[in-house]
PDB file of C-alpha atoms in Angstrom:
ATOM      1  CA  UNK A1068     -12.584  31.027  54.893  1.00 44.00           C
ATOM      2  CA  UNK A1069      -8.617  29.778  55.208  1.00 45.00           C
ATOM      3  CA  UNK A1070      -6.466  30.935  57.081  1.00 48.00           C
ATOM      4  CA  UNK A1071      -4.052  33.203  55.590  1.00 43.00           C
ATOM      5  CA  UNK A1072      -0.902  32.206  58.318  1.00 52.00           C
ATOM      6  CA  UNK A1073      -0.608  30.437  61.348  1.00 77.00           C
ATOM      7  CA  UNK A1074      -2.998  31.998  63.932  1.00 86.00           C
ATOM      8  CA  UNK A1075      -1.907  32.691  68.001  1.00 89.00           C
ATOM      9  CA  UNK A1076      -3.681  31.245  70.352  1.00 87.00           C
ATOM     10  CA  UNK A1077      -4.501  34.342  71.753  1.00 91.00           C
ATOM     11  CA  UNK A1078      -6.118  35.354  68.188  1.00 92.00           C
ATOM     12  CA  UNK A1079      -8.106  32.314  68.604  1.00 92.00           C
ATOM     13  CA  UNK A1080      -9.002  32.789  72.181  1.00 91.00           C
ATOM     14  CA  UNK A1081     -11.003  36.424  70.945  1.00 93.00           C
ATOM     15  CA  UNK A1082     -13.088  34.486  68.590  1.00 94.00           C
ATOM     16  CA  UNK A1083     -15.862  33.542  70.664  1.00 95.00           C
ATOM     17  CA  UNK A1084     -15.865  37.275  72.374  1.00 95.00           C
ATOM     18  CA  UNK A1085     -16.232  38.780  68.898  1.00 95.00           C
ATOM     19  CA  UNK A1086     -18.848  36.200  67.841  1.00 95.00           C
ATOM     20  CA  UNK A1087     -21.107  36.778  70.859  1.00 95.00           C
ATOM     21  CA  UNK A1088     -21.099  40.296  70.190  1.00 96.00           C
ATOM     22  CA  UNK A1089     -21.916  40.063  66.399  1.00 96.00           C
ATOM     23  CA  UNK A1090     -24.739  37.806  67.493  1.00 96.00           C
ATOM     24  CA  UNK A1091     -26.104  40.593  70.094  1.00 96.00           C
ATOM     25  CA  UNK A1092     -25.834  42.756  67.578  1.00 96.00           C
ATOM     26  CA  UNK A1093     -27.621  40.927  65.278  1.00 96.00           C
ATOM     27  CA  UNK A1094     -30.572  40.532  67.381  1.00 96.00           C
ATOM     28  CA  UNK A1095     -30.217  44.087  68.198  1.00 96.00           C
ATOM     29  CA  UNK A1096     -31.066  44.448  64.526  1.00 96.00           C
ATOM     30  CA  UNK A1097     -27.738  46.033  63.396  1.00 95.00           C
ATOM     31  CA  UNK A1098     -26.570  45.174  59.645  1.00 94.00           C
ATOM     32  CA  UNK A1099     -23.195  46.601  59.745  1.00 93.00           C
ATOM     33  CA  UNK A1100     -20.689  47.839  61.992  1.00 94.00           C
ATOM     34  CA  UNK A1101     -17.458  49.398  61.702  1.00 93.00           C
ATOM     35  CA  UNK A1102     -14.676  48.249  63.091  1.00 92.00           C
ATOM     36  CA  UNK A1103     -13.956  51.316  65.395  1.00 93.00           C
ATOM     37  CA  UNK A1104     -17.544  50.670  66.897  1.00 95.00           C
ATOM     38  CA  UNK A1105     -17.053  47.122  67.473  1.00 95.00           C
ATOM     39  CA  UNK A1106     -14.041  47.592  69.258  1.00 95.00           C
ATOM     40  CA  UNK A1107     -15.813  50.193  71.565  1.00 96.00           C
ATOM     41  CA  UNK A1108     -18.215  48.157  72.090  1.00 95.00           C
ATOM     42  CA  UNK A1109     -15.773  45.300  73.269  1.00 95.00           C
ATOM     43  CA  UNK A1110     -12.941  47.485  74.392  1.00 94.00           C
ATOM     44  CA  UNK A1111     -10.451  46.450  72.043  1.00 94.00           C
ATOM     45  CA  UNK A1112      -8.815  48.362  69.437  1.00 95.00           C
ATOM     46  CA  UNK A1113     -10.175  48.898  65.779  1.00 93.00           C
ATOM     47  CA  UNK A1114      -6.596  47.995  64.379  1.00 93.00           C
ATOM     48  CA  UNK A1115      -6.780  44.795  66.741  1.00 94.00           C
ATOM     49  CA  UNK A1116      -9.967  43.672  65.282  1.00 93.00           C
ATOM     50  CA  UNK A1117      -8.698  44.321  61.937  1.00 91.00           C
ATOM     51  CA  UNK A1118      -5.370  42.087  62.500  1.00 92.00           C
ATOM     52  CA  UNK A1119      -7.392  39.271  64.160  1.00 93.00           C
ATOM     53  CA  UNK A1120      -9.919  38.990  61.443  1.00 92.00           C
ATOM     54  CA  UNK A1121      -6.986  39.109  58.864  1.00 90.00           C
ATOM     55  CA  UNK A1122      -5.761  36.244  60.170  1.00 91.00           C
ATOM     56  CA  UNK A1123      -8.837  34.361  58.655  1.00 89.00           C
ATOM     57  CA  UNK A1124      -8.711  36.695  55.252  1.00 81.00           C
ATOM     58  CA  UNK A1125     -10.629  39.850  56.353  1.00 70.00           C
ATOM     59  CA  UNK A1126     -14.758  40.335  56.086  1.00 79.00           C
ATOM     60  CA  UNK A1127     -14.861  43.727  56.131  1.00 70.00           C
ATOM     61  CA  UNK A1128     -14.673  46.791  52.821  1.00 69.00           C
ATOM     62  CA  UNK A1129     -13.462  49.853  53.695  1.00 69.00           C
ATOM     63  CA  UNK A1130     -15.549  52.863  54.527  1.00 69.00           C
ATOM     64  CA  UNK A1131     -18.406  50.091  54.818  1.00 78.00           C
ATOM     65  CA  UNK A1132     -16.812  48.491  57.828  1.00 88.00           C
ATOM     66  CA  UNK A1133     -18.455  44.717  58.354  1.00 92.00           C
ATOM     67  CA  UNK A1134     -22.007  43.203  57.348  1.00 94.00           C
ATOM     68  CA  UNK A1135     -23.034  41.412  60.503  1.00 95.00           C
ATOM     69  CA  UNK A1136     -25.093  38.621  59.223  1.00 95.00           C
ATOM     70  CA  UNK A1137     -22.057  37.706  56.854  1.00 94.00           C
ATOM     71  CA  UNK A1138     -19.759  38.566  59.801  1.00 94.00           C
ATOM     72  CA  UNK A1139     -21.313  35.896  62.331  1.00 94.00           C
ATOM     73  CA  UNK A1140     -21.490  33.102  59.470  1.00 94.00           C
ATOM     74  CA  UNK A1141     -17.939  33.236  58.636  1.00 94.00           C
ATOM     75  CA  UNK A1142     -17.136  33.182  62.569  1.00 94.00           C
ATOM     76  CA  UNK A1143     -19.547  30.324  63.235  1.00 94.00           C
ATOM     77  CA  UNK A1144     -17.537  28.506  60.191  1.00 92.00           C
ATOM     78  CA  UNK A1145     -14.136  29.253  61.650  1.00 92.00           C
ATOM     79  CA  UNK A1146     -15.124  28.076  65.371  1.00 92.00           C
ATOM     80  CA  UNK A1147     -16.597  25.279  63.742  1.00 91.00           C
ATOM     81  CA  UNK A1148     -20.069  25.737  65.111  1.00 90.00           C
ATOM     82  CA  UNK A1149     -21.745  23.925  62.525  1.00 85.00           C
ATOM     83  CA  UNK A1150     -19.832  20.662  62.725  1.00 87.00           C
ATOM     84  CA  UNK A1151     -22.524  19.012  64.621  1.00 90.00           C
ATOM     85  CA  UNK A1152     -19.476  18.320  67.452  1.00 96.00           C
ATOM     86  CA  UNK A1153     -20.766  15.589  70.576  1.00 98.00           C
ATOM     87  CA  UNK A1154     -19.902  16.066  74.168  1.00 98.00           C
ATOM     88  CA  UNK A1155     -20.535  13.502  76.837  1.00 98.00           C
ATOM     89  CA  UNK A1156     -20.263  15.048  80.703  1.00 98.00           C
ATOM     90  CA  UNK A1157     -18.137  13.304  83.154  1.00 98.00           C
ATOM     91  CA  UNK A1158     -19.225  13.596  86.592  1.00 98.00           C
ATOM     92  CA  UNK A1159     -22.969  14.624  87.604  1.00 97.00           C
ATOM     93  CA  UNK A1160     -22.421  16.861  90.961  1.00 96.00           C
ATOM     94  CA  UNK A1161     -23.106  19.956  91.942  1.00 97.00           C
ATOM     95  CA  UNK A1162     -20.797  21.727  89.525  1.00 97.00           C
ATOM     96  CA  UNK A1163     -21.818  18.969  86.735  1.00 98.00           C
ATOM     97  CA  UNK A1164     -25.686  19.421  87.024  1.00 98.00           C
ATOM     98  CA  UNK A1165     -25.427  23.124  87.308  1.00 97.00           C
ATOM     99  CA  UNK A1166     -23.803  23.096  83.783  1.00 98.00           C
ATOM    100  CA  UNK A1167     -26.119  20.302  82.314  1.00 98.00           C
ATOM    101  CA  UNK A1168     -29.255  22.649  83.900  1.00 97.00           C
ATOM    102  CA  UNK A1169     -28.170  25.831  82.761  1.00 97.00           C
ATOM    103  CA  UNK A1170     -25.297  26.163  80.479  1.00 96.00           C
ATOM    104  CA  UNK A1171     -26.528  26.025  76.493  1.00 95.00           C
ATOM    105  CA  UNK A1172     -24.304  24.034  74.742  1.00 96.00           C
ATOM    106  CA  UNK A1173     -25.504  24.048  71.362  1.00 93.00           C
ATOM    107  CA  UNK A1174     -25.152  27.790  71.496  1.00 90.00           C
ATOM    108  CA  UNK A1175     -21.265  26.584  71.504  1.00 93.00           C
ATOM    109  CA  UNK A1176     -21.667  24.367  68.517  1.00 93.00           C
ATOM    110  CA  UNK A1177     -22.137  21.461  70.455  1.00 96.00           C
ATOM    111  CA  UNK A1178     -24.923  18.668  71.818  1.00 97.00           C
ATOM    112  CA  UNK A1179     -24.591  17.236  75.008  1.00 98.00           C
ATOM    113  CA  UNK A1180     -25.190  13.352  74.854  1.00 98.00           C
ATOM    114  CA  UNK A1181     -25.424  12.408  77.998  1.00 97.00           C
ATOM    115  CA  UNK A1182     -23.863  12.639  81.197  1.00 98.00           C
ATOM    116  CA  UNK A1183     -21.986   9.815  83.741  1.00 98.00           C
ATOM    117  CA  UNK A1184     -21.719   9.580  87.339  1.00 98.00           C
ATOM    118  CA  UNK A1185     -20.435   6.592  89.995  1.00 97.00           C
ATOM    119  CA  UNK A1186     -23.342   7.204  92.342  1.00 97.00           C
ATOM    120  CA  UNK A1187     -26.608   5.016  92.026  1.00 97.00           C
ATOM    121  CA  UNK A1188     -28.661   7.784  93.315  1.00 97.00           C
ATOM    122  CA  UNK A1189     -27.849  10.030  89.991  1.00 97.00           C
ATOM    123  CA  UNK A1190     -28.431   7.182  87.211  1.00 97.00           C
ATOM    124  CA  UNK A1191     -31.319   7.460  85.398  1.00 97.00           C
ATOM    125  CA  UNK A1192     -32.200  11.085  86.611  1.00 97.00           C
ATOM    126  CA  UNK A1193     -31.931  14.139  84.221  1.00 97.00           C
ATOM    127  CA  UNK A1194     -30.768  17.447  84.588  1.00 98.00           C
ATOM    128  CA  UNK A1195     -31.633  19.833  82.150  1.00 96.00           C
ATOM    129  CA  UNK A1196     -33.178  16.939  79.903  1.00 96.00           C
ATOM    130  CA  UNK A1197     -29.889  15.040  80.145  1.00 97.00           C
ATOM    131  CA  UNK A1198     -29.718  11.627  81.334  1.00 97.00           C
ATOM    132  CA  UNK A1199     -27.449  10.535  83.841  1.00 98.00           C
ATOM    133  CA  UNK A1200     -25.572   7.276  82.918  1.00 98.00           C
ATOM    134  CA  UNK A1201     -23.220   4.484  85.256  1.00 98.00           C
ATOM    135  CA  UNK A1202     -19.785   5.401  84.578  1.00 97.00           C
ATOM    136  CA  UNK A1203     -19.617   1.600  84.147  1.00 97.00           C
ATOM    137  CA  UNK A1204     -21.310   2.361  80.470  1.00 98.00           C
ATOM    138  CA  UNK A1205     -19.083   5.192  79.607  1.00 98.00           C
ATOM    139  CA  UNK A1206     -17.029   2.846  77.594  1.00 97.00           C
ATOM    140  CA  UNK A1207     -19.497   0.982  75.684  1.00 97.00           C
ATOM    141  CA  UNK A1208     -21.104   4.135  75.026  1.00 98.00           C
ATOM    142  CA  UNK A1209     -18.238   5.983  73.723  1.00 98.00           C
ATOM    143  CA  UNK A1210     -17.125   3.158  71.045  1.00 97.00           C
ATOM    144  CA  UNK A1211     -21.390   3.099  70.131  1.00 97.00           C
ATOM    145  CA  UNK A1212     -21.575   6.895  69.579  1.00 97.00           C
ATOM    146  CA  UNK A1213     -17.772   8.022  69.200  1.00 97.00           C
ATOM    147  CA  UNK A1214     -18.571  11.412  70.857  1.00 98.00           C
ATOM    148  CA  UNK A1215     -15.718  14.614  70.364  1.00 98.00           C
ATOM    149  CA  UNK A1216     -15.390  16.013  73.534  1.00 98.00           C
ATOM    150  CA  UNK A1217     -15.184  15.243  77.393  1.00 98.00           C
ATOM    151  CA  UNK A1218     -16.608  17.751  79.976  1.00 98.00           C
ATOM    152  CA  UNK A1219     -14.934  16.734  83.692  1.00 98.00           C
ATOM    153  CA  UNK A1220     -16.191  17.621  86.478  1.00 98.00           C
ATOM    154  CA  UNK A1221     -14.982  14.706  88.389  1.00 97.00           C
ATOM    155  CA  UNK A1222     -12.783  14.611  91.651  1.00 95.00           C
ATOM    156  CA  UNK A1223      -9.587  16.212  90.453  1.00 94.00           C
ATOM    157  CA  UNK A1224      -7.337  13.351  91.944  1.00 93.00           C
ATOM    158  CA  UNK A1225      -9.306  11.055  89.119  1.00 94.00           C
ATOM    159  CA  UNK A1226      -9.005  13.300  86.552  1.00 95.00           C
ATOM    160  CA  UNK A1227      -5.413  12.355  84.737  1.00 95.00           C
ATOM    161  CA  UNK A1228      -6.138   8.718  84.308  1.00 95.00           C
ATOM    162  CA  UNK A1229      -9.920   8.947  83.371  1.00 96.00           C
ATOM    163  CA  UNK A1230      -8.626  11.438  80.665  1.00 97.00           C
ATOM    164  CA  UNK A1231      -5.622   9.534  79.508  1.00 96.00           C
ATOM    165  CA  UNK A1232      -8.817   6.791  79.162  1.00 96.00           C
ATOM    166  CA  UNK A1233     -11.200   9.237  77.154  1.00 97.00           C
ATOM    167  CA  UNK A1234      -8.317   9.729  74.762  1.00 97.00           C
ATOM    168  CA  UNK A1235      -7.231   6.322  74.071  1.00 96.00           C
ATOM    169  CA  UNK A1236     -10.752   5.698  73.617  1.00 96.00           C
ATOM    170  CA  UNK A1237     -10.649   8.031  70.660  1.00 96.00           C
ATOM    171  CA  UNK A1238     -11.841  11.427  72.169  1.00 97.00           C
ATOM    172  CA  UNK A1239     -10.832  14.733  70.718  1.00 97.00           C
ATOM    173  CA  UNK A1240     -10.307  17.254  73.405  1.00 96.00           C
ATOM    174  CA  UNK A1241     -11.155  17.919  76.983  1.00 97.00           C
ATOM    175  CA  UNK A1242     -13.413  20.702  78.885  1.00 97.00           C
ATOM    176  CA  UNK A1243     -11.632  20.336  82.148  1.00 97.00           C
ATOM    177  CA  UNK A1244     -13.023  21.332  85.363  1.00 97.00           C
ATOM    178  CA  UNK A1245     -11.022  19.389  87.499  1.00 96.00           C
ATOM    179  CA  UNK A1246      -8.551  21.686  89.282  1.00 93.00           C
ATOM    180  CA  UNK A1247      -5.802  19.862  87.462  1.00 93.00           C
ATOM    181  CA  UNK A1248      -3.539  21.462  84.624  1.00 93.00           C
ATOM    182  CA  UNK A1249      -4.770  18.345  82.418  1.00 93.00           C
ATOM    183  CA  UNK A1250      -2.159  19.993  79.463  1.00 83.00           C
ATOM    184  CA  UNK A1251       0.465  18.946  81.331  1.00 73.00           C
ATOM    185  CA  UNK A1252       0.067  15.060  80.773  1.00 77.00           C
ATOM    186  CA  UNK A1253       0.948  15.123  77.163  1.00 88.00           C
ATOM    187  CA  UNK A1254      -2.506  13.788  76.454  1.00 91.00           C
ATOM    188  CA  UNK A1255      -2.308  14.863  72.547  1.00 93.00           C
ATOM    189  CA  UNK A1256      -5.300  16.257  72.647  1.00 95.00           C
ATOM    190  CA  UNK A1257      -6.524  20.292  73.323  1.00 94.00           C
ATOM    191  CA  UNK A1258      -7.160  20.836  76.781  1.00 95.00           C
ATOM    192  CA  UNK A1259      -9.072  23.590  77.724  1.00 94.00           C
ATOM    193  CA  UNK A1260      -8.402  23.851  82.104  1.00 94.00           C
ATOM    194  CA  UNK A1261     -10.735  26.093  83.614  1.00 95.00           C
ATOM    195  CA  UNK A1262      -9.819  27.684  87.141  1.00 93.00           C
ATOM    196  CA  UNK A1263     -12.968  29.572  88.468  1.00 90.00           C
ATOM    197  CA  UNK A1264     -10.496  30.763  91.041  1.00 92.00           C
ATOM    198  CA  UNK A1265      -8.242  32.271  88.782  1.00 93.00           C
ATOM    199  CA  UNK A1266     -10.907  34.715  87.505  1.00 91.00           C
ATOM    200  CA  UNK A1267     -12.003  35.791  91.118  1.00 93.00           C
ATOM    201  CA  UNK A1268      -8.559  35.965  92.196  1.00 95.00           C
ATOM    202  CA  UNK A1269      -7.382  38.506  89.198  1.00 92.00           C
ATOM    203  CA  UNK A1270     -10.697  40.428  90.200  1.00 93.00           C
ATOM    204  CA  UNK A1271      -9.354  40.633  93.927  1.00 95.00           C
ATOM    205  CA  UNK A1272      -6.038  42.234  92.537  1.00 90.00           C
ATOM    206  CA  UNK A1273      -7.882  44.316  90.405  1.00 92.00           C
ATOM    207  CA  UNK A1274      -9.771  46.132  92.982  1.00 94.00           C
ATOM    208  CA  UNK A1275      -6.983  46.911  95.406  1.00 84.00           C
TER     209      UNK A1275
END
């Protein structure tokens, strides 16, 4: 469905929250929902969830409140879930194989290609069923299979040129892992920087 404006980024940033719920529900067998029971559920506000879905033209009627099956396809279809999107992963060390082992990314809408890594001892090994490539192929590999997106978990002091390489090189945003505010170099692309620290640090405020 269009959009009916120009949506916040915070608007977009609830997306993937309300989608994982309708796809709980869904499982949970639930066919429709109201929007006061949603936002329970997710401890938001019904006239929240109302405003944020407008944004994309509204799925819900009135005294019926929303159809979940229809619900999740129109969400998967705004976060672009079905685009058949590529990632390669940068960087195969701890924090690197623990998301190629465990973290499902076609449940994000995307397939992991492969990963790369400096060290001899990684190439060739898989983690998760992903192979571990020299970063000496990375280029080669990227102009072969033109994926979309970079995962980086490589040392954060490598992280601004490699990217600044990756997008030159034609990729189309950036999972960053690094440590380093990768927005900040005017790379043109999205950036998505994600502190682990930040998170526990709000939940050591929280609990004084």
């Amino acid at each position: 469905m269009e959009r009916k404006q120009e949506v916040s980024k915070a608007v977009i940033q609830r997306l993937p929250r309300y989608y994982r719920n309708i796809c709980e529900l869904q499982a949970e067998g639930v066919q429709r929902i109201s929007s006061r029971t949603l936002a329970e559920r997710m401890g938001l506000t019904a006239s929240q969830i109302r405003q944020d879905l407008n944004c994309f033209g509204g799925f819900g009627q009135q005294g019926y409140g929303y159809n979940v099956d229809k619900l999740r396809e129109e969400l998967g279809a705004i976060l672009g879930l079905r685009a058949g999107r590529t990632a390669i992963l940068l960087g195969a060390g701890n924090l690197g194989r623990a998301l190629l082992k465990n973290f499902d990314f076609a449940a994000a809408g995307f397939t992991l290609l492969c990963a790369f890594d400096a060290d001899p001892s990684l190439v060739g090994k898989r983690f998760g069923g992903h192979e571990v490539r020299h970063a000496t192929e990375l280029y080669d590999f990227m102009e072969q299979n033109e994926p979309d997106v970079a995962v980086l978990t490589i040392p954060r002091g490598d992280a601004p040129s490699i990217a600044r390489g990756l997008v030159d090189r034609g990729i189309h945003g950036l999972w960053n892992f690094t440590g380093e505010d990768l927005h900040l170099e005017g790379l043109g692309v999205p950036v998505e920087n994600v502190h682990l620290s930040d998170s526990l640090m709000t939940l050591c405020h929280l609990i004084m």
